[in-house]
Coordinates of C-alpha atoms in Angstrom, one line a residue:
M1 CA -1.0 -10.1 18.8
A2 CA 1.1 -7.9 20.6
Q3 CA 0.0 -8.0 23.5
V4 CA 2.2 -8.8 26.9
L5 CA -0.2 -11.0 28.8
S6 CA 0.1 -10.9 33.6
Q7 CA 2.2 -13.0 35.3
D8 CA -1.7 -14.0 36.7
E9 CA -2.5 -14.5 32.8
V10 CA 0.6 -17.0 32.4
D11 CA 0.4 -18.5 35.2
A12 CA -3.6 -19.6 34.3
L13 CA -2.2 -21.1 30.9
L14 CA 0.1 -22.9 32.2
N15 CA -2.2 -24.6 35.0
A16 CA -4.6 -25.4 31.8
V17 CA -2.9 -26.9 30.2
N18 CA -1.4 -29.1 33.0
D19 CA -4.8 -30.4 33.6
G20 CA -5.4 -30.9 30.4
G21 CA -7.6 -27.7 29.6
T22 CA -8.5 -29.1 25.8
D23 CA -12.6 -29.7 28.3
S24 CA -12.1 -26.0 29.0
F25 CA -11.3 -24.2 25.6
S26 CA -14.3 -27.0 24.3
G27 CA -16.8 -25.9 27.0
G28 CA -17.0 -29.5 28.4
G29 CA -15.5 -29.1 31.4
D30 CA -15.8 -27.4 34.7
T31 CA -12.6 -25.7 34.4
G32 CA -13.6 -23.5 32.3
G33 CA -16.7 -23.0 31.9
G34 CA -17.3 -21.0 35.2
S35 CA -14.6 -18.3 33.9
S36 CA -16.1 -18.9 29.6
D37 CA -19.6 -15.8 31.0
D38 CA -16.7 -14.1 32.4
S39 CA -14.8 -13.9 29.3
D40 CA -18.0 -13.0 26.8
E41 CA -17.7 -9.7 28.3
N42 CA -14.8 -8.3 27.5
I43 CA -14.9 -9.8 24.0
Q44 CA -14.8 -7.1 21.1
T45 CA -15.2 -8.0 17.2
Y46 CA -12.6 -7.7 15.1
D47 CA -14.5 -6.0 11.5
L48 CA -11.9 -6.9 8.7
T49 CA -14.2 -4.1 6.7
N50 CA -13.8 -2.0 8.9
Q51 CA -11.5 1.6 7.8
D52 CA -10.9 2.9 11.3
R53 CA -9.3 -0.4 12.0
V54 CA -6.8 0.4 8.8
I55 CA -6.3 4.2 8.6
R56 CA -2.8 5.0 11.5
G57 CA -0.7 7.5 11.9
R58 CA -1.1 11.2 9.8
M59 CA -1.0 12.2 7.1
P60 CA 2.0 15.3 6.5
I61 CA 1.9 15.5 2.6
L62 CA -2.2 15.8 3.1
E63 CA -1.4 19.3 5.5
I64 CA 1.1 20.4 3.1
I65 CA -1.4 20.2 0.3
Y66 CA -4.0 22.4 2.6
E67 CA -1.5 24.3 4.0
R68 CA -0.6 25.1 0.2
F69 CA -4.2 25.1 -0.6
I70 CA -5.6 28.4 2.1
R71 CA -2.1 30.5 1.1
S72 CA -4.6 30.8 -2.7
F73 CA -7.7 30.4 -1.0
R74 CA -6.5 33.1 0.8
V75 CA -5.4 35.7 -2.0
S76 CA -7.3 34.9 -4.4
L77 CA -11.0 35.7 -2.5
S78 CA -9.5 39.2 -0.9
N79 CA -8.9 39.9 -5.1
S80 CA -12.8 38.7 -5.4
L81 CA -14.5 40.1 -2.4
R82 CA -11.6 43.1 -2.1
K83 CA -11.2 42.7 1.3
I84 CA -8.8 41.2 3.6
S85 CA -8.9 37.9 4.6
T86 CA -7.4 34.6 7.3
I87 CA -7.4 31.8 6.5
S88 CA -5.7 29.0 8.8
I89 CA -6.1 25.6 9.3
I90 CA -8.1 24.5 12.7
S91 CA -8.2 20.5 13.1
T92 CA -8.5 17.3 10.7
D93 CA -10.8 15.4 12.3
L94 CA -11.3 10.9 11.6
L95 CA -15.2 9.7 11.7
K96 CA -17.9 8.4 9.1
F97 CA -19.9 9.8 7.6
G98 CA -23.0 9.6 9.0
E99 CA -21.6 11.5 12.0
F100 CA -20.0 13.7 10.3
V101 CA -23.4 14.4 7.9
N102 CA -25.5 14.7 11.9
T103 CA -23.4 17.4 12.4
L104 CA -24.9 20.5 9.4
P105 CA -27.5 22.3 10.1
I106 CA -29.8 23.2 8.2
P107 CA -29.4 25.2 6.4
S108 CA -25.6 24.2 4.7
C109 CA -24.3 25.8 1.6
M110 CA -21.9 22.7 0.3
C111 CA -20.3 22.1 -2.7
I112 CA -20.5 18.4 -4.1
M113 CA -17.4 17.7 -6.2
R114 CA -15.5 15.2 -7.4
Y115 CA -11.8 13.9 -8.5
N116 CA -12.7 12.2 -11.4
E117 CA -8.3 11.2 -11.1
L118 CA -9.1 9.1 -8.5
R119 CA -12.3 8.9 -9.1
G120 CA -14.7 9.1 -6.2
P121 CA -16.5 12.3 -4.3
A122 CA -15.5 15.0 -2.1
L123 CA -17.4 17.9 0.1
L124 CA -16.2 21.3 0.4
V125 CA -18.5 23.2 3.4
F126 CA -19.2 26.2 3.8
E127 CA -20.6 26.8 7.1
S128 CA -23.7 29.6 7.0
K129 CA -23.2 31.8 8.4
L130 CA -19.1 32.8 6.5
A131 CA -21.5 32.4 3.7
Y132 CA -24.2 35.0 4.0
A133 CA -21.2 37.6 5.2
I134 CA -19.0 36.0 2.1
I135 CA -22.4 37.1 0.3
D136 CA -23.1 40.1 1.8
S137 CA -18.9 41.9 1.7
Y138 CA -19.7 40.9 -1.7
F139 CA -22.8 43.5 -2.7
G140 CA -20.8 46.2 -0.7
G141 CA -22.3 44.6 2.6
T142 CA -19.9 45.6 6.0
D143 CA -19.4 42.3 6.3
R144 CA -22.0 41.9 9.5
P145 CA -22.6 37.7 10.9
F146 CA -26.5 37.1 10.5
T147 CA -28.0 35.9 14.6
K148 CA -30.3 34.1 13.2
I149 CA -29.3 31.1 10.5
E150 CA -31.9 28.6 11.4
G151 CA -34.5 28.0 8.9
K152 CA -33.3 30.5 6.6
E153 CA -33.4 29.1 2.8
F154 CA -30.0 30.9 0.5
T155 CA -32.0 32.4 -2.7
M156 CA -31.6 31.2 -5.5
I157 CA -29.1 34.2 -6.3
E158 CA -27.1 33.9 -3.5
L159 CA -27.0 30.7 -4.5
S160 CA -25.1 31.5 -7.4
F161 CA -23.7 33.9 -6.4
M162 CA -21.6 30.7 -4.2
R163 CA -20.7 28.9 -7.3
K164 CA -18.3 31.7 -8.1
I165 CA -17.1 31.1 -4.8
M166 CA -17.0 27.0 -5.4
D167 CA -15.4 27.2 -9.0
M168 CA -12.6 29.5 -7.7
A169 CA -11.9 27.3 -4.0
I170 CA -11.5 24.3 -6.8
N171 CA -9.0 25.2 -8.1
D172 CA -6.9 26.7 -5.7
L173 CA -7.2 22.7 -4.7
E174 CA -6.3 21.3 -7.9
E175 CA -3.2 23.8 -7.8
A176 CA -2.6 22.8 -4.3
W177 CA -3.2 18.9 -5.5
A178 CA -0.4 19.4 -8.8
P179 CA 2.7 18.3 -7.0
V180 CA 1.1 15.4 -5.5
H181 CA -1.1 13.9 -7.6
R182 CA -3.6 15.7 -10.4
I183 CA -6.6 15.4 -9.0
D184 CA -8.8 16.8 -12.0
A185 CA -11.6 18.4 -9.5
Q186 CA -15.2 18.5 -11.1
Y187 CA -18.4 20.6 -9.4
L188 CA -20.8 18.3 -9.6
R189 CA -23.9 20.3 -7.7
T190 CA -25.2 22.6 -4.3
E191 CA -27.1 21.5 -1.5
I192 CA -28.2 22.9 1.8
N193 CA -29.6 19.7 3.2
P194 CA -26.8 17.4 4.4
Q195 CA -30.2 14.7 4.3
F196 CA -29.4 15.0 0.9
V197 CA -24.9 15.1 0.2
G198 CA -25.5 11.0 0.1
V199 CA -22.1 10.6 -1.3
V200 CA -21.0 7.5 0.9
P201 CA -22.7 4.9 2.7
P202 CA -22.9 6.0 6.6
S203 CA -20.5 3.7 7.3
D204 CA -17.5 5.4 6.2
V205 CA -14.5 7.2 7.4
I206 CA -14.0 10.6 6.3
I207 CA -11.2 12.9 6.9
A208 CA -12.9 16.6 7.6
T209 CA -10.3 19.2 8.0
T210 CA -11.7 22.9 9.4
L211 CA -10.8 25.5 8.0
E212 CA -11.2 29.0 9.6
V213 CA -11.4 32.4 7.8
E214 CA -11.5 35.6 9.2
F215 CA -12.9 39.4 8.2
E216 CA -13.2 42.2 9.4
S217 CA -16.1 41.9 11.1
A218 CA -17.1 38.4 10.7
S219 CA -15.5 34.6 10.5
G220 CA -16.7 31.0 10.0
T221 CA -15.1 27.7 8.2
I222 CA -14.8 25.5 5.7
M223 CA -14.4 22.4 5.6
I224 CA -12.8 20.1 3.4
V225 CA -14.2 16.6 3.6
V226 CA -13.1 13.1 1.5
P227 CA -13.3 10.6 1.8
Y228 CA -10.7 7.8 2.9
S229 CA -12.0 5.2 -0.5
T230 CA -11.4 8.1 -1.9
I231 CA -7.7 8.6 -1.1
E232 CA -6.9 5.1 -0.3
P233 CA -5.0 4.6 -4.2
I234 CA -2.2 7.3 -3.7
K235 CA -2.5 6.9 1.0
Q236 CA 1.5 5.6 0.0
K237 CA 2.6 9.1 -1.2
L238 CA -0.1 11.4 1.3
S239 CA 2.0 9.3 4.4
S240 CA 5.8 9.6 3.8
S241 CA 7.5 12.0 4.8
F242 CA 8.9 13.9 2.6
Q243 CA 6.9 15.1 -0.1
T244 CA 8.3 14.4 -4.3
D245 CA 7.4 16.5 -7.3
N246 CA 6.0 15.3 -9.9
E247 CA 6.1 18.1 -11.5
M248 CA 9.9 18.1 -11.4
A249 CA 10.9 16.0 -13.9
D250 CA 14.5 14.9 -14.2
S251 CA 15.7 17.0 -17.2
I252 CA 18.7 13.9 -18.6
W253 CA 16.0 11.7 -18.1
T254 CA 13.4 13.4 -21.1
Q255 CA 16.6 14.3 -23.8
A256 CA 17.5 11.6 -23.3
M257 CA 14.2 10.4 -24.1
N258 CA 13.1 12.5 -26.6
E259 CA 16.3 11.4 -28.0
H260 CA 15.8 7.9 -28.5
I261 CA 12.0 9.1 -30.0
K262 CA 13.5 10.8 -32.6
N263 CA 15.3 8.2 -34.1
T264 CA 12.2 6.2 -33.6
K265 CA 11.7 5.7 -37.4
A266 CA 7.7 5.6 -38.6
T267 CA 6.7 4.4 -42.1
M268 CA 5.3 6.8 -43.8
V269 CA 1.5 5.7 -46.6
V270 CA 0.7 8.3 -49.3
R271 CA -2.5 7.0 -50.2
L272 CA -3.0 7.4 -53.5
G273 CA -6.7 7.0 -53.7
E274 CA -9.4 4.1 -53.1
T275 CA -11.6 2.9 -56.1
E276 CA -14.2 -0.6 -55.0
M277 CA -14.6 -3.3 -58.0
T278 CA -16.1 -6.8 -58.5
L279 CA -14.7 -9.8 -58.5
G280 CA -15.6 -10.5 -61.1
D281 CA -13.5 -6.8 -62.7
L282 CA -10.5 -7.8 -61.4
L283 CA -10.3 -11.2 -62.7
T284 CA -10.8 -9.6 -66.1
L285 CA -8.3 -7.1 -65.8
E286 CA -5.1 -6.4 -68.2
P287 CA -2.2 -4.3 -69.4
G288 CA -3.0 -0.4 -70.2
D289 CA -6.2 -1.1 -68.4
I290 CA -7.8 2.3 -67.0
I291 CA -8.9 2.4 -63.5
P292 CA -10.1 5.2 -61.6
L293 CA -9.5 6.4 -58.6
N294 CA -12.3 8.9 -55.9
Q295 CA -8.8 11.6 -55.3
D296 CA -8.4 14.4 -57.8
A297 CA -5.6 14.3 -59.2
S298 CA -4.7 18.3 -58.5
G299 CA -7.1 17.6 -54.5
E300 CA -5.6 16.8 -52.0
V301 CA -4.4 13.6 -50.4
T302 CA -4.1 11.8 -46.9
V303 CA -0.6 10.0 -45.8
A304 CA -1.0 8.0 -43.2
I305 CA 2.0 6.8 -40.6
E306 CA 2.0 3.5 -39.3
G307 CA -1.7 3.1 -40.3
V308 CA -3.1 6.0 -39.0
D309 CA -4.2 9.9 -41.1
K310 CA -1.9 12.3 -40.2
M311 CA -1.7 14.4 -43.0
K312 CA -3.2 16.4 -45.8
C313 CA -0.8 17.1 -49.2
L314 CA -0.4 18.1 -52.5
M315 CA 1.5 15.7 -54.4
G316 CA 3.2 16.9 -57.5
T317 CA 7.5 16.5 -57.7
Y318 CA 10.6 17.8 -56.7
K319 CA 14.2 18.0 -58.0
G320 CA 12.7 15.6 -60.1
S321 CA 11.8 13.5 -57.9
R322 CA 8.3 12.3 -56.9
A323 CA 6.8 14.5 -53.8
V324 CA 4.1 16.1 -51.3
Q325 CA 4.0 18.8 -50.4
I326 CA 2.2 19.0 -46.4
T327 CA -1.0 20.6 -46.2
H328 CA -3.0 20.2 -42.8
V329 CA -1.5 18.3 -39.2
D330 CA -4.5 16.5 -38.6
T331 CA -4.3 16.5 -34.2
P332 CA -6.3 13.8 -32.4
V333 CA -8.5 13.6 -29.2
T334 CA -9.1 10.1 -28.2
Y335 CA -7.7 6.6 -28.4
D336 CA -9.9 5.8 -31.1
E337 CA -8.5 7.6 -33.0
G338 CA -4.5 6.2 -33.0
T339 CA -3.3 8.7 -30.2
E340 CA -1.4 5.8 -28.1
E341 CA -0.6 3.5 -31.6

């Protein structure tokens, strides 16, 4: 530990050593008996699973991501409502998820989403008065703030419209994350009661960033809530003092890799047809016997590259040599079809 002992503590340790202080540590002597009860009151348990001990320092790249999100979402929101809006970051807080849920009023318009690439959940929380102001403004109102929101329930039409706003925010959030790390954000559901938002245990630490949205006559907040467990795999990226744009690939490296791939040799096999026969028939075959195949001579045949079916072709001749003419190229979309082989 990096704690510096005071002079009194150093003298106490030296005296304990000179007096044979093993009894004081074991509790069998009078030297440590009187001070053990007093020191126990100042002892604090150290929980290795507590994430508060793990998260240290700022995450400047995360702040850059949210600044980028603000710029794009402000334009998207203003274009959708046809009104100028202003968005700014108020604060970024680190707290337990249970404490955060207890601070949310009922109702709250909460978008539960999942970062598929990070394998973790996230939340977008729209303050109720902001949600009502957005809805009122979209339908031609004056975005007047509601005075009595407590206990008021969102209607299905209001929730349906807020879903559009959430999808718009998710798209802008994906674009903001893209230069740092692809998140593949997916909308899951909308909740009104905070007690039903159990995306992580109450003891887990979350990073809650509060954004203030201002219109001409109303304002409110949007909170982006990300559990620490979600972004922990990329915490080094977010904690670095500079940003590396993953999308800006090295052109020289890419060109060299393309040349190597183009010069790679692959085995191509044209499958003229197949058939099934018994072992007895196979043993009785003689020169001149004809084996019927399941392929029409004038129909399309399959071309396999490294054992993977990739093309459809027609058989023929070209300049006196047997040849095939490509009619269709398969584009497999899953690993099972051999995209990675």
